[in-house]
XYZ file of C-alpha atoms in Angstrom:
607
model
C 0.000 0.000 0.000
C 1.300 3.444 -0.889
C 2.451 5.408 2.119
C 2.644 9.147 1.402
C 5.004 9.703 4.315
C 7.785 7.880 2.447
C 7.730 10.247 -0.507
C 10.302 12.958 -0.958
C 10.077 16.626 -0.089
C 9.127 19.246 -2.702
C 11.355 19.149 -5.770
C 13.901 20.521 -6.452
C 15.032 22.418 -3.339
C 15.449 19.469 -0.962
C 15.361 15.757 -1.371
C 15.296 12.576 0.638
C 16.828 9.134 0.139
C 15.229 6.013 1.662
C 12.743 8.328 3.368
C 15.433 10.234 5.310
C 15.843 13.964 4.801
C 19.403 14.530 3.682
C 19.090 18.196 4.535
C 21.227 19.187 1.557
C 20.523 21.904 -0.952
C 20.240 20.697 -4.520
C 22.866 23.178 -5.565
C 25.335 20.441 -4.610
C 26.983 18.506 -7.389
C 24.390 17.514 -9.983
C 26.342 14.332 -10.643
C 26.207 13.262 -6.984
C 22.524 14.106 -6.732
C 21.751 12.285 -9.970
C 23.578 9.107 -8.917
C 21.911 9.021 -5.501
C 18.545 9.681 -7.096
C 18.966 6.761 -9.505
C 20.151 4.446 -6.738
C 17.282 5.456 -4.443
C 14.596 4.969 -7.063
C 15.935 1.656 -8.388
C 16.503 0.316 -4.888
C 12.962 1.228 -3.816
C 11.341 -0.750 -6.610
C 13.886 -3.530 -7.167
C 14.202 -4.486 -3.507
C 10.893 -6.465 -3.505
C 12.321 -8.412 -6.470
C 15.593 -9.217 -4.705
C 15.217 -13.021 -4.995
C 14.720 -12.866 -8.744
C 17.367 -10.168 -9.058
C 19.822 -12.430 -7.198
C 19.075 -15.334 -9.530
C 19.451 -12.964 -12.444
C 22.911 -11.980 -11.183
C 23.946 -15.657 -10.992
C 22.723 -16.239 -14.543
C 24.602 -13.132 -15.625
C 27.899 -14.476 -14.253
C 27.235 -17.837 -15.874
C 26.526 -16.176 -19.198
C 29.759 -14.158 -19.025
C 31.784 -17.269 -18.177
C 30.281 -19.204 -21.086
C 30.822 -16.307 -23.496
C 34.508 -16.123 -22.518
C 35.138 -19.883 -22.565
C 33.617 -20.557 -25.980
C 36.175 -18.545 -28.055
C 39.031 -20.108 -26.073
C 38.020 -23.430 -27.623
C 38.438 -21.850 -31.048
C 41.980 -20.692 -30.110
C 42.822 -24.184 -28.872
C 41.406 -25.648 -32.107
C 43.699 -23.445 -34.226
C 46.809 -24.215 -32.138
C 45.984 -27.941 -32.057
C 45.445 -28.036 -35.809
C 48.671 -26.092 -36.444
C 50.567 -28.548 -34.225
C 49.160 -31.492 -36.175
C 46.747 -32.713 -33.526
C 44.593 -35.746 -34.188
C 41.033 -35.733 -35.479
C 39.557 -36.890 -32.167
C 41.165 -34.003 -30.287
C 39.835 -31.496 -32.798
C 36.341 -33.054 -32.682
C 36.372 -32.933 -28.878
C 37.267 -29.248 -28.925
C 34.482 -28.583 -31.450
C 31.943 -30.479 -29.322
C 32.928 -28.511 -26.209
C 32.532 -25.277 -28.206
C 29.034 -26.293 -29.335
C 27.999 -27.319 -25.808
C 29.223 -24.006 -24.374
C 27.399 -22.060 -27.085
C 24.119 -23.924 -26.566
C 24.456 -23.638 -22.791
C 24.908 -19.894 -23.033
C 21.786 -19.573 -25.187
C 19.760 -21.514 -22.613
C 21.077 -19.325 -19.806
C 20.273 -16.199 -21.821
C 16.715 -17.413 -22.512
C 15.955 -17.966 -18.823
C 17.656 -14.710 -17.897
C 15.743 -12.797 -20.559
C 12.448 -13.994 -19.096
C 13.494 -13.056 -15.564
C 14.817 -9.690 -16.695
C 11.518 -8.765 -18.353
C 9.566 -10.051 -15.365
C 11.612 -8.063 -12.837
C 11.560 -4.918 -14.955
C 7.821 -4.878 -15.569
C 6.822 -5.918 -12.053
C 8.959 -3.143 -10.591
C 7.674 -0.474 -12.952
C 4.049 -1.595 -12.676
C 4.376 -1.010 -8.934
C 5.898 2.383 -9.687
C 3.061 3.177 -12.102
C 0.522 2.250 -9.429
C 2.301 4.370 -6.802
C 2.497 7.384 -9.108
C -1.190 7.106 -10.000
C -2.124 6.900 -6.335
C 0.195 9.813 -5.596
C -1.418 11.948 -8.318
C -4.871 11.188 -6.920
C -3.698 12.449 -3.519
C -2.298 15.724 -4.833
C -4.309 18.884 -4.321
C -6.721 20.390 -6.824
C -4.320 23.242 -7.564
C -1.753 20.764 -8.882
C -4.308 19.190 -11.222
C -5.367 22.625 -12.379
C -1.769 23.337 -13.443
C -1.130 19.950 -15.084
C -3.326 18.511 -17.828
C -4.438 14.856 -17.721
C -2.455 14.230 -20.923
C 0.761 15.486 -19.309
C 0.260 13.295 -16.246
C -0.546 10.286 -18.442
C 2.725 10.805 -20.298
C 4.612 10.824 -17.004
C 2.817 7.926 -15.348
C 2.639 5.717 -18.433
C 5.148 7.084 -20.958
C 8.083 7.785 -18.649
C 7.507 4.656 -16.591
C 7.312 2.643 -19.825
C 10.749 3.971 -20.795
C 12.029 2.935 -17.380
C 10.488 -0.533 -17.809
C 12.409 -0.988 -21.058
C 15.540 0.206 -19.301
C 15.191 -2.220 -16.394
C 14.329 -5.172 -18.627
C 17.656 -4.953 -20.488
C 19.796 -3.125 -17.932
C 21.360 -6.096 -16.155
C 22.389 -8.028 -19.263
C 22.836 -5.375 -21.899
C 24.563 -2.825 -19.689
C 25.918 -4.406 -16.502
C 26.584 -7.704 -18.265
C 28.475 -6.089 -21.104
C 30.463 -3.921 -18.714
C 31.546 -6.971 -16.666
C 32.322 -8.874 -19.848
C 34.555 -6.035 -21.013
C 36.489 -6.109 -17.714
C 36.951 -9.884 -17.947
C 38.177 -9.586 -21.541
C 40.779 -7.026 -20.517
C 41.962 -9.323 -17.712
C 42.326 -12.319 -20.063
C 44.121 -10.261 -22.728
C 46.555 -8.930 -20.109
C 47.233 -12.536 -19.052
C 48.024 -13.407 -22.669
C 50.178 -10.370 -23.511
C 50.456 -7.217 -21.424
C 51.293 -5.037 -24.439
C 48.049 -5.848 -26.232
C 46.283 -5.595 -22.881
C 47.571 -2.040 -22.426
C 46.438 -1.200 -25.947
C 42.890 -2.405 -25.318
C 42.832 -0.798 -21.861
C 43.758 2.555 -23.350
C 41.077 2.168 -25.990
C 38.437 1.253 -23.380
C 39.338 4.134 -21.058
C 39.156 6.541 -23.974
C 35.693 5.296 -24.914
C 34.425 5.345 -21.305
C 35.654 8.902 -20.778
C 34.062 10.049 -24.032
C 30.750 8.366 -23.195
C 30.624 9.872 -19.709
C 31.400 13.319 -21.040
C 28.926 13.164 -23.870
C 26.138 11.605 -21.794
C 25.989 14.701 -19.573
C 25.500 16.756 -22.717
C 22.800 14.478 -24.132
C 20.574 13.932 -21.079
C 19.030 17.445 -21.232
C 18.073 16.812 -24.869
C 16.231 13.622 -23.951
C 14.600 15.277 -20.945
C 13.398 18.046 -23.259
C 12.129 15.395 -25.686
C 10.020 13.724 -22.979
C 8.677 17.125 -21.940
C 7.788 17.965 -25.543
C 5.920 14.661 -25.875
C 4.094 15.343 -22.611
C 3.118 18.802 -23.851
C 1.791 17.393 -27.127
C -0.154 14.654 -25.304
C -1.704 17.201 -22.951
C -2.659 19.485 -25.837
C -4.259 16.675 -27.871
C -6.176 15.371 -24.836
C -7.525 18.841 -24.125
C -8.527 19.635 -27.697
C -10.057 16.239 -28.491
C -12.147 16.455 -25.316
C -13.468 19.813 -26.506
C -14.085 18.869 -30.146
C -17.706 19.981 -30.016
C -16.853 23.483 -28.775
C -13.929 23.786 -31.205
C -16.182 23.055 -34.173
C -19.111 25.114 -32.955
C -16.980 28.216 -32.372
C -14.817 27.988 -35.469
C -11.632 27.461 -33.469
C -10.143 24.818 -35.751
C -7.533 27.178 -37.321
C -6.374 28.229 -33.855
C -6.123 24.595 -32.730
C -4.123 23.683 -35.840
C -1.820 26.662 -35.268
C -1.093 25.555 -31.709
C -0.644 21.962 -32.889
C 1.949 23.152 -35.402
C 3.839 24.813 -32.551
C 3.852 21.629 -30.466
C 4.882 19.496 -33.434
C 7.680 21.923 -34.319
C 8.988 21.742 -30.748
C 8.817 17.947 -30.844
C 10.667 17.874 -34.174
C 13.481 20.122 -32.909
C 13.955 18.231 -29.630
C 13.847 14.859 -31.422
C 16.406 16.034 -33.963
C 18.736 17.313 -31.235
C 18.534 14.017 -29.312
C 19.111 11.894 -32.436
C 22.091 13.993 -33.556
C 23.739 13.711 -30.140
C 23.193 9.946 -30.240
C 24.687 9.666 -33.723
C 27.787 11.599 -32.662
C 28.436 9.036 -29.910
C 28.077 6.108 -32.279
C 30.351 7.637 -34.914
C 33.111 8.379 -32.396
C 32.940 4.843 -31.038
C 32.876 3.090 -34.419
C 35.961 4.958 -35.655
C 37.754 4.232 -32.381
C 36.939 0.518 -32.661
C 38.281 0.311 -36.189
C 41.570 1.890 -35.096
C 41.829 -0.411 -32.054
C 41.211 -3.575 -34.119
C 43.868 -2.592 -36.653
C 46.348 -1.879 -33.858
C 45.690 -5.272 -32.204
C 46.213 -7.185 -35.465
C 49.383 -5.216 -36.248
C 50.793 -5.924 -32.770
C 49.952 -9.602 -33.100
C 51.674 -9.788 -36.456
C 54.760 -8.175 -34.902
C 54.878 -10.617 -31.963
C 54.113 -13.844 -33.888
C 57.565 -14.404 -35.484
C 59.215 -14.208 -32.069
C 56.926 -16.981 -30.829
C 55.920 -14.913 -27.824
C 52.369 -15.491 -28.937
C 50.666 -18.281 -30.892
C 48.385 -18.022 -33.894
C 45.514 -19.336 -31.791
C 46.155 -16.645 -29.186
C 46.199 -13.982 -31.900
C 42.860 -15.253 -33.099
C 41.553 -15.345 -29.525
C 42.713 -11.773 -28.874
C 41.190 -10.687 -32.183
C 37.945 -12.436 -31.211
C 38.022 -10.789 -27.775
C 38.690 -7.432 -29.398
C 35.621 -7.882 -31.541
C 33.656 -9.039 -28.497
C 34.892 -6.002 -26.567
C 33.967 -3.842 -29.525
C 30.532 -5.477 -29.656
C 30.066 -4.874 -25.935
C 30.902 -1.197 -26.316
C 28.694 -0.927 -29.390
C 25.812 -2.522 -27.471
C 26.401 -0.070 -24.638
C 26.396 2.778 -27.115
C 23.338 1.510 -28.975
C 21.523 1.425 -25.652
C 22.794 4.856 -24.732
C 19.606 6.333 -26.173
C 17.569 4.255 -23.765
C 19.973 5.015 -20.926
C 19.630 8.718 -21.631
C 15.864 8.450 -22.008
C 15.728 6.468 -18.778
C 17.833 9.085 -17.015
C 15.495 11.822 -18.241
C 12.477 9.702 -17.294
C 13.871 9.112 -13.804
C 14.312 12.838 -13.335
C 10.748 13.541 -14.475
C 9.308 10.664 -12.442
C 11.267 11.873 -9.444
C 9.973 15.410 -9.929
C 6.434 14.057 -9.740
C 7.599 11.728 -6.970
C 8.874 14.744 -4.997
C 5.735 16.814 -5.443
C 3.759 16.964 -2.235
C 0.175 18.045 -1.847
C -0.448 21.502 -0.455
C -3.314 19.889 1.465
C -1.705 18.225 4.475
C -3.603 15.429 6.169
C -4.821 16.388 9.628
C -4.100 14.444 12.816
C -7.740 13.449 13.215
C -10.433 14.610 15.607
C -13.660 13.162 16.934
C -16.892 14.258 15.269
C -20.388 13.579 16.608
C -22.651 11.151 14.813
C -25.459 12.406 12.615
C -25.864 15.760 10.839
C -23.051 18.253 11.396
C -23.138 22.028 11.595
C -20.905 24.002 9.209
C -19.323 27.386 9.850
C -17.018 29.722 7.935
C -15.110 32.215 10.067
C -13.582 35.232 8.253
C -12.484 33.028 5.354
C -10.122 34.539 2.791
C -9.158 32.618 -0.343
C -7.967 33.230 -3.899
C -6.907 30.968 -6.765
C -4.177 33.422 -7.681
C -2.429 36.455 -6.305
C -4.349 38.948 -8.421
C -7.858 38.639 -6.948
C -9.556 37.238 -3.879
C -12.319 34.771 -4.628
C -13.630 34.906 -1.049
C -13.061 37.939 1.152
C -13.840 37.689 4.878
C -16.741 35.256 4.384
C -18.479 34.193 7.587
C -21.650 32.192 8.206
C -22.957 29.298 10.272
C -25.271 26.533 9.086
C -26.903 24.548 11.932
C -26.818 20.767 11.796
C -29.654 19.184 9.828
C -30.575 22.406 8.011
C -30.016 23.480 4.413
C -28.358 26.522 2.868
C -28.822 27.952 -0.610
C -25.796 29.733 -2.117
C -26.692 32.339 -4.737
C -24.667 34.795 -6.773
C -23.236 35.528 -10.168
C -20.702 33.261 -11.821
C -17.355 33.803 -10.111
C -18.882 35.103 -6.910
C -17.414 32.230 -4.874
C -20.293 29.765 -4.500
C -18.445 26.667 -5.714
C -15.284 27.789 -3.932
C -17.134 27.515 -0.613
C -17.901 23.844 -1.317
C -14.297 23.181 -2.367
C -12.973 24.653 0.857
C -15.435 22.594 2.874
C -14.174 19.359 1.274
C -10.545 20.605 1.447
C -9.878 20.467 -2.254
C -8.200 23.756 -1.347
C -7.235 25.287 1.999
C -8.145 28.763 3.187
C -5.526 31.500 3.159
C -6.950 33.054 6.308
C -9.774 32.285 8.678
C -11.148 28.796 9.186
C -13.741 26.333 7.969
C -15.255 24.320 10.791
C -17.487 21.262 11.079
C -19.073 20.663 14.459
C -16.699 23.352 15.811
C -13.671 21.392 14.553
C -11.353 23.037 12.013
C -11.420 20.857 8.904
C -7.607 21.010 8.820
C -7.605 19.020 12.053
C -9.478 16.151 10.432
C -7.985 13.367 8.388
C -8.917 13.851 4.747
C -10.533 10.425 4.568
C -12.464 11.167 7.766
C -13.677 14.517 6.432
C -14.680 13.389 2.963
C -16.413 10.250 4.226
C -18.895 12.534 6.020
C -19.613 14.687 2.940
C -21.420 13.702 -0.257
C -21.070 15.878 -3.376
C -23.215 16.010 -6.507
C -22.021 18.345 -9.272
C -23.399 19.322 -12.639
C -20.765 17.277 -14.463
C -20.993 13.669 -13.333
C -18.040 11.376 -14.003
C -19.257 8.134 -15.571
C -17.093 5.040 -15.913
C -17.196 2.459 -18.681
C -18.701 -0.124 -16.363
C -22.028 -1.450 -15.136
C -24.574 0.663 -13.316
C -23.687 -1.281 -10.168
C -19.997 -0.347 -10.438
C -20.827 3.254 -11.289
C -22.995 3.844 -8.219
C -20.734 1.934 -5.806
C -17.467 3.181 -7.385
C -16.405 -0.445 -7.849
C -17.046 -1.484 -4.258
C -18.076 -5.122 -4.676
C -18.989 -5.406 -0.985
C -22.186 -3.338 -1.431
C -25.137 -5.760 -1.771
C -27.464 -5.390 -4.752
C -30.420 -5.155 -2.367
C -28.892 -2.058 -0.726
C -28.365 -0.410 -4.121
C -31.914 -1.112 -5.223
C -33.242 0.127 -1.872
C -31.321 3.386 -2.315
C -32.824 3.779 -5.778
C -36.292 3.200 -4.365
C -35.691 5.562 -1.416
C -34.883 8.350 -3.873
C -38.100 7.663 -5.770
C -36.216 6.388 -8.817
C -37.758 2.920 -9.071
C -39.710 3.815 -12.202
C -36.594 5.133 -13.903
C -34.611 2.086 -12.802
C -37.260 -0.219 -14.300
C -36.590 1.276 -17.768
C -32.943 0.144 -17.774
C -32.387 -2.860 -20.056
C -30.330 -4.992 -17.654
C -30.926 -3.458 -14.248
C -27.736 -3.116 -12.224
C -25.837 -4.968 -14.965
C -26.646 -2.260 -17.513
C -23.412 -1.149 -19.149
C -22.872 2.595 -18.875
C -20.893 4.964 -21.133
C -18.845 3.796 -24.128
C -20.234 0.705 -25.766
C -23.250 0.590 -23.449
C -26.169 2.650 -22.235
C -25.643 6.364 -22.833
C -27.283 8.343 -20.038
C -28.827 11.758 -20.430
C -27.653 14.602 -18.192
C -30.653 14.016 -15.930
C -30.060 10.273 -15.698
C -26.412 10.917 -14.858
C -27.546 13.182 -12.026
C -29.852 10.458 -10.745
C -26.913 8.090 -10.743
C -24.833 10.635 -8.795
C -27.609 11.051 -6.213
C -27.677 7.297 -5.722
C -23.917 7.269 -5.219
C -24.191 9.868 -2.490
C -27.054 8.136 -0.704
C -25.120 4.847 -0.665
C -22.182 6.602 0.999
C -24.543 7.686 3.827
C -23.036 11.172 4.326
C -24.021 13.626 7.039
C -23.407 16.700 4.870
C -24.635 16.912 1.275
C -23.393 19.412 -1.314
C -25.456 19.957 -4.462
C -23.493 22.134 -6.903
C -25.714 23.147 -9.847
C -27.082 19.614 -9.701
C -30.381 20.409 -11.432
C -29.259 22.876 -14.108
C -29.809 22.300 -17.826
C -32.527 19.680 -17.302
C -35.941 19.296 -18.855
C -38.899 20.037 -16.519
C -39.941 16.398 -16.075
C -36.449 15.237 -15.176
C -35.942 18.253 -12.948
C -39.077 17.375 -10.958
C -37.789 13.821 -10.590
C -34.438 15.072 -9.344
C -36.085 17.569 -6.997
C -38.014 14.736 -5.336
C -34.820 12.702 -5.092
C -32.815 15.585 -3.619
C -35.558 16.286 -1.088
C -35.259 12.722 0.147
C -31.453 12.876 0.056
C -31.337 16.086 2.093
C -33.862 14.850 4.633
C -32.222 14.733 8.056
C -28.878 15.941 6.671
C -26.997 19.223 6.567
C -27.144 20.518 2.991
C -25.457 23.191 0.871
C -27.163 23.912 -2.453
C -25.379 25.957 -5.126
C -27.785 27.248 -7.752
C -28.251 29.728 -10.566
C -32.003 29.171 -10.701
C -34.098 30.198 -7.728
C -36.413 27.228 -8.112
C -33.568 25.093 -6.808
C -33.550 26.839 -3.437
C -37.271 27.154 -2.809
C -37.168 24.618 0.023
C -33.878 25.455 1.758
C -33.814 26.870 5.265
C -31.252 29.624 4.781
C -29.976 31.823 1.953
C -26.615 33.480 1.335
C -26.157 35.832 -1.603
C -22.539 36.357 -2.677
C -21.124 39.187 -4.741
C -17.438 39.613 -5.628
C -16.439 37.087 -3.001
C -18.326 38.738 -0.147
C -21.581 37.927 1.631
C -23.920 40.727 0.617
C -27.006 39.153 2.197
C -27.744 36.243 4.501
C -30.668 35.007 6.527
C -33.539 32.536 6.806
C -35.187 31.999 3.443
C -38.677 32.678 4.776
C -37.627 36.002 6.312
C -35.813 37.143 3.176
C -38.764 36.134 1.019
C -41.188 38.183 3.106
C -38.914 41.250 3.018
C -39.625 43.113 -0.243
C -36.435 45.136 0.173
C -34.149 42.116 0.434
C -31.836 41.282 -2.421
C -33.274 37.762 -2.411
C -36.778 39.129 -3.017
C -35.439 41.182 -5.917
C -33.812 38.086 -7.348
C -37.041 36.163 -6.871
C -38.871 38.792 -8.836
C -36.352 38.412 -11.647
C -36.521 34.617 -11.523
C -32.754 34.055 -11.680
C -29.936 34.084 -9.155
């Protein structure tokens, strides 16, 4: 289970490793920070796979041993043949070579399976943790980051990391260990050729390390460009109807061209940097191979080296070259993985501005709600709520009226702690909501908004939010309690009716009925109805009004409305203007006062 207390502090100013605050400023060496970051992240998700990772390490060593032993049989074959060895000896050497080759392929097959399994299990856990983490982040974070951008991070970046982990041990670590073993064997054969290959390898390693630091920003920028394009496409495709209706297609295409141009430039920069690495390495390998053969030719007449050993060193040189080429060919993925780790870690570091409270005891049943000198704004330019104060007694209902932008919905968001107040306090049963655990707070509040989120699932799953423990009888009773039995009887398959894509498409009114059922099943003590009956036909609106009356019965209720008909039965009224309470009082008293703003609004018929 994800534990938010183990996540890092806000990125990038401070960071933690293994859940311990290192207390260091990130202005320290980027290289040190980057290495520790990689180690921390890989350790966190590979540790649960330590048994398989251990077996993978054993298979890796076996594979390296087999890959080194097989060419030695070829060297022996050449020396034995040159010395006039018998046919049986040559056949035996050939058989050993074949057995070693087949054995290595078997080891590689098993290791390949384990490598993929470890990589994907680790990153699937990471993907799950990141998704859960995103769901816990505050509403302000989600306002600043589009769903497409977060999808690219959670799925795209983690997918890159999955590819990296699935080949990392064999294609990177394995090749690096193989290269070290080759150098050791060549030194044992002839130190002069060993020094030659060592110099070549050090040159390549130094070049790769230097150039990788240059390339990583290009690949990070590439991932960011892809995330930006994904976010833009998700946003525009979701609003296709409005784009067409308002003639915004040229504007959308213009912005798309900008995103595509950015993607093209960042892709080109990353590919060019990758090609430079490969070219430098390939030329270096050609020079090293020529030098090895020339040195062998020089040493052979003096009999300080045999023809079989020359062949073996040549074979090892090619194997070393292949190992370095493989490392270079995977450098793209290494660089992408490094960029992905940075981006994943940035999301990993991000903490919600809404801190979970320590918890406090609340009474059972309906709860009173009070706002005390609340100040709040979504930005620094303008206050959305300015010194708002009111008290709603337990079990009574409040209608919130005012123009768009007056702060009605903001009040409900502060009550559910989607945002926190800048000054003042929001209290439930005389307890500051910041003292309550978020789960404790939100379990006592049910919210129905104008836009209902439907899932591609059955009606049962939609109203229970996939809680299989809720009995069908309880769901059907809730439907009946809300007076929706007649509507429910029209559904083709009852609770098994498929909703949304590929199934039953609900009207706006039917979606609201579904949302009301959800709230009733959660048995809240406070109910928030935010424009829940707007844009509905009269018949459906009457059905929803009856359902909301039953839902609000015996509960504390806040009703946000643009139409006054929605608040005809509430106990209290608050009229907001420019974030301030311009009128408040019992609905009956305000209705009977011809000079009240509410009476004026009633005369106009709109809020």
